[in-house]
XYZ file of C-alpha atoms in Angstrom:
287
model
C -114.808 -16.581 -79.740
C -114.748 -20.609 -78.514
C -112.578 -23.001 -80.761
C -112.484 -26.003 -81.541
C -110.288 -28.324 -79.715
C -107.896 -29.111 -82.352
C -105.245 -26.886 -82.360
C -104.703 -26.472 -78.047
C -104.554 -29.898 -78.046
C -102.142 -30.366 -80.548
C -99.442 -28.315 -79.208
C -100.333 -30.228 -76.075
C -99.462 -33.308 -77.087
C -96.208 -31.861 -78.899
C -95.107 -30.337 -76.234
C -96.077 -32.799 -73.726
C -98.553 -30.988 -71.160
C -102.367 -31.678 -71.024
C -105.107 -29.388 -71.562
C -106.896 -29.401 -68.288
C -111.521 -30.522 -69.278
C -113.652 -29.359 -65.911
C -117.069 -30.479 -66.152
C -119.678 -26.835 -65.686
C -122.924 -27.780 -64.067
C -124.053 -23.577 -63.685
C -122.948 -19.871 -63.842
C -120.856 -19.815 -60.417
C -118.774 -22.778 -62.699
C -117.912 -21.792 -65.857
C -117.251 -17.673 -64.487
C -115.172 -19.700 -62.133
C -113.111 -21.765 -64.753
C -112.857 -19.564 -67.342
C -111.337 -16.421 -64.774
C -108.937 -19.296 -63.740
C -107.827 -20.488 -67.214
C -107.592 -16.688 -68.570
C -105.481 -15.018 -65.012
C -103.144 -18.606 -65.804
C -102.455 -17.669 -69.176
C -103.785 -21.295 -70.283
C -105.904 -22.899 -72.900
C -109.263 -24.684 -71.306
C -112.135 -26.961 -72.015
C -115.796 -26.315 -70.673
C -117.408 -29.768 -70.225
C -120.806 -30.079 -70.266
C -122.521 -33.751 -69.994
C -126.308 -33.832 -71.321
C -127.602 -33.694 -67.607
C -125.663 -30.713 -66.834
C -127.138 -29.166 -70.063
C -130.501 -29.695 -69.029
C -129.920 -28.832 -65.540
C -129.016 -25.295 -66.590
C -131.672 -25.226 -69.663
C -130.795 -26.582 -72.271
C -127.406 -26.676 -74.533
C -128.468 -23.383 -76.568
C -128.450 -21.714 -73.334
C -125.308 -22.575 -72.062
C -123.808 -21.845 -74.975
C -125.518 -18.118 -74.839
C -123.710 -17.726 -71.518
C -120.444 -19.028 -72.659
C -120.294 -17.252 -75.393
C -121.661 -13.952 -73.106
C -118.580 -14.523 -70.386
C -116.541 -14.595 -73.138
C -117.229 -11.036 -74.298
C -118.455 -10.070 -71.259
C -115.043 -11.449 -68.947
C -112.663 -10.202 -71.712
C -111.470 -14.131 -72.244
C -107.818 -14.192 -74.446
C -107.145 -17.876 -73.487
C -108.658 -20.550 -75.905
C -111.651 -22.051 -74.686
C -113.529 -24.857 -75.742
C -117.155 -25.671 -74.968
C -117.392 -29.670 -75.610
C -119.999 -32.049 -74.990
C -119.079 -34.805 -72.350
C -120.088 -38.693 -73.249
C -122.609 -37.318 -75.607
C -124.962 -40.265 -77.550
C -125.526 -39.958 -81.279
C -128.634 -37.819 -80.600
C -126.901 -35.880 -78.088
C -123.765 -34.640 -79.830
C -126.037 -33.461 -83.189
C -128.765 -31.670 -80.559
C -125.281 -30.324 -79.486
C -123.952 -29.352 -82.921
C -127.149 -27.692 -83.444
C -126.733 -25.214 -80.444
C -123.170 -24.002 -81.682
C -120.613 -26.289 -79.335
C -117.148 -26.089 -80.739
C -116.316 -29.417 -79.580
C -118.122 -33.300 -79.103
C -117.443 -36.306 -77.573
C -119.646 -39.773 -79.360
C -118.865 -42.611 -76.323
C -119.708 -45.205 -78.650
C -118.125 -47.487 -75.871
C -121.209 -49.029 -75.011
C -121.843 -50.514 -78.785
C -119.885 -53.614 -80.457
C -117.646 -52.263 -81.817
C -118.804 -51.922 -85.484
C -121.467 -50.253 -84.250
C -119.448 -47.624 -83.144
C -117.790 -47.335 -85.662
C -120.682 -46.264 -88.080
C -121.420 -44.306 -85.686
C -118.646 -42.234 -85.023
C -118.588 -41.909 -88.681
C -121.567 -40.554 -88.804
C -121.679 -37.831 -85.688
C -117.552 -37.209 -87.791
C -118.588 -36.225 -90.619
C -121.645 -34.233 -89.934
C -119.332 -32.386 -87.263
C -116.388 -31.370 -89.869
C -119.290 -29.839 -91.877
C -119.647 -27.865 -89.968
C -115.876 -27.095 -88.518
C -116.523 -28.644 -84.768
C -113.930 -31.418 -83.103
C -115.292 -34.765 -82.361
C -113.881 -37.420 -79.304
C -114.879 -40.542 -79.691
C -114.288 -43.949 -77.043
C -112.640 -47.230 -76.828
C -112.894 -49.249 -74.054
C -115.743 -47.677 -71.439
C -114.450 -46.111 -68.545
C -115.224 -47.257 -65.367
C -118.063 -46.140 -62.740
C -120.995 -43.879 -63.619
C -120.870 -40.093 -64.554
C -124.685 -38.518 -64.964
C -126.176 -42.484 -66.172
C -123.771 -43.032 -68.431
C -122.564 -46.518 -66.178
C -118.792 -48.026 -67.032
C -117.058 -51.301 -66.041
C -113.610 -49.567 -66.308
C -112.721 -51.965 -69.802
C -109.026 -51.943 -70.788
C -109.490 -50.927 -74.432
C -108.659 -53.019 -77.586
C -105.213 -51.189 -78.717
C -106.197 -52.082 -82.606
C -109.883 -51.274 -82.159
C -108.176 -47.772 -80.756
C -106.171 -47.565 -84.080
C -109.773 -48.230 -86.256
C -111.438 -45.377 -84.601
C -108.637 -43.230 -84.878
C -108.256 -43.858 -88.492
C -111.456 -42.571 -88.911
C -110.531 -39.150 -88.139
C -111.127 -37.922 -84.475
C -110.051 -35.377 -83.062
C -108.861 -37.171 -79.429
C -109.282 -40.212 -78.606
C -110.365 -41.811 -75.116
C -109.008 -45.357 -74.413
C -109.943 -47.068 -70.915
C -106.938 -47.608 -69.262
C -108.757 -48.708 -66.306
C -109.674 -45.265 -65.248
C -112.885 -44.894 -63.802
C -115.237 -42.010 -63.029
C -115.705 -40.465 -59.128
C -113.349 -42.137 -56.505
C -111.255 -45.040 -56.679
C -111.674 -47.485 -54.608
C -109.415 -48.825 -52.362
C -107.955 -52.138 -54.171
C -107.660 -49.768 -57.478
C -105.037 -51.284 -59.135
C -103.745 -47.522 -60.914
C -103.672 -47.340 -65.032
C -102.133 -49.420 -67.140
C -99.495 -47.745 -69.030
C -98.123 -50.789 -71.012
C -101.696 -51.038 -73.311
C -101.357 -46.951 -73.044
C -97.980 -47.421 -74.548
C -99.319 -49.148 -77.079
C -102.179 -46.701 -78.055
C -100.261 -43.915 -78.704
C -97.735 -45.637 -80.493
C -99.927 -46.587 -83.524
C -103.037 -44.140 -83.617
C -100.944 -41.478 -85.637
C -100.210 -38.596 -83.288
C -103.907 -38.458 -81.984
C -103.769 -36.831 -79.156
C -105.372 -39.333 -76.297
C -107.871 -38.362 -72.865
C -107.646 -39.554 -69.672
C -110.857 -39.751 -68.256
C -111.404 -39.370 -64.215
C -108.880 -37.132 -63.691
C -109.833 -36.897 -59.549
C -107.962 -39.176 -57.583
C -105.540 -40.113 -59.849
C -101.974 -39.758 -58.373
C -99.770 -37.140 -60.035
C -97.001 -39.286 -60.964
C -99.843 -41.602 -62.514
C -101.501 -38.245 -64.245
C -97.825 -37.462 -65.704
C -96.247 -40.798 -66.796
C -100.191 -40.526 -68.940
C -99.283 -37.049 -69.906
C -95.250 -38.280 -71.193
C -97.186 -41.756 -72.833
C -99.549 -38.979 -74.891
C -102.467 -37.914 -73.393
C -103.034 -34.044 -73.934
C -106.182 -33.740 -72.224
C -107.763 -34.678 -68.614
C -111.093 -34.426 -67.209
C -111.671 -33.088 -64.133
C -115.090 -33.462 -62.340
C -115.966 -34.902 -59.397
C -112.771 -32.917 -57.424
C -114.467 -29.349 -57.866
C -117.990 -31.051 -56.628
C -115.759 -32.124 -53.289
C -115.203 -28.841 -52.956
C -117.469 -26.578 -53.582
C -119.607 -28.696 -51.543
C -116.838 -29.245 -48.513
C -117.008 -25.070 -48.940
C -120.827 -24.406 -48.897
C -121.024 -26.560 -46.117
C -118.101 -24.886 -43.996
C -119.842 -21.584 -44.718
C -123.592 -22.740 -43.564
C -122.495 -24.263 -40.730
C -119.938 -21.377 -39.771
C -124.336 -19.182 -40.019
C -122.481 -16.915 -42.789
C -125.636 -17.258 -44.156
C -127.542 -15.462 -41.304
C -125.104 -12.820 -40.681
C -126.836 -9.717 -42.679
C -127.963 -10.689 -46.122
C -125.353 -13.875 -46.006
C -128.088 -15.423 -47.166
C -127.622 -13.781 -50.695
C -127.090 -16.360 -53.183
C -124.258 -14.364 -55.156
C -122.261 -14.414 -51.161
C -124.004 -18.049 -50.368
C -122.388 -19.478 -53.181
C -118.891 -17.510 -53.234
C -117.168 -19.742 -51.194
C -117.538 -23.018 -53.659
C -116.738 -20.872 -56.148
C -113.495 -19.659 -54.496
C -112.872 -23.294 -53.744
C -113.059 -24.486 -57.307
C -111.062 -22.117 -58.626
C -108.325 -23.406 -56.269
C -109.161 -26.905 -58.402
C -108.763 -25.941 -62.023
C -105.299 -23.405 -60.943
C -103.839 -27.072 -59.061
C -104.617 -29.128 -62.226
C -103.255 -26.404 -64.560
C -100.323 -26.316 -62.423
C -100.262 -30.213 -62.189
C -101.247 -30.590 -66.744
C -98.193 -28.107 -67.281
C -100.338 -25.848 -69.390
C -100.096 -22.694 -67.645
C -98.815 -20.386 -70.249
C -99.509 -22.530 -72.587
C -102.381 -20.021 -74.468
C-alpha cells in the first residue's frame, strides 16, 4: 500500500538521515528501486515526472504498475509514489490517478501566484490524504522541459510557503539538475541553515542529487534535508551497462536479444546506484 511522505520524512528529519527519491522511467527501473529498498529495509520515494508519466502510458498506468508490484513482490517497506516537478494541472491529474504525494513546482511564478496555486493544491491534496512538496527558488538545469537557473531561495519566502501546510519544501540553494559544471560554486549552506531555522521543522528537499560531493550531501542532511532526488546518475549507469552488453555482442548470443536479457545489466546497475545512495543518505534499516 502506498503511503504519503509525511511520516517517513518527519522521522528522517528528526533522526538525521534522508530518504532517497529515485525517478522511475519504466517497469525495470520501478522493480529495481522497490527490490533494493526491500532488500535494505529502507523507505523509498518513487519519483515520476510528467514526461515520464506520459511515456509510461499515463499516471493511471503508473499507479497500477506500482500497486501491482507492491503486492506481487511482497514489498513491505514504506513506499510513496510522488509526482516530480508537477504543473498545477499535472498535480491534480496525478492526485486523481492515485499518487500518494505530489510536488507542485510554482517556482517559475512570482511569489504571490506561487502561494495562491500552492494553497489550492494543498487544499485538494489534504482532502484526499495526499502529501505536497512545494518549491521556492528554481533548481538549475533542465528536467523534462522544466528549466531552472539555479536560484538561491529567499528564506522568508520559504517560510511563507512552508507555513501553508506543505509536507516538504524544495528550496534552491545552488543545486542543479543533471551534470554539474566545473565552475559550480557548491551548495549555499548559510542559506540552507537560515531556511531550516525558520520553517518550523518542515523537512527540506535537495533536488539534483547527482554529482554533489558526499561531504556536501552529508552536511545538507545535517542542516534539515530529509529527501534527496536522484535521477541522472541512474540514467548514466543504466545506459553504460546496456551499451557494454551490446558492444560485447551479448545480444547476438543465443536469445540475448530478448528484452528481459538486454535490459537486465542496466537494471542491476540501477540497483547498485540506489543501494549506494541509500547507504550515503543513511536510510538503510530505517523502514
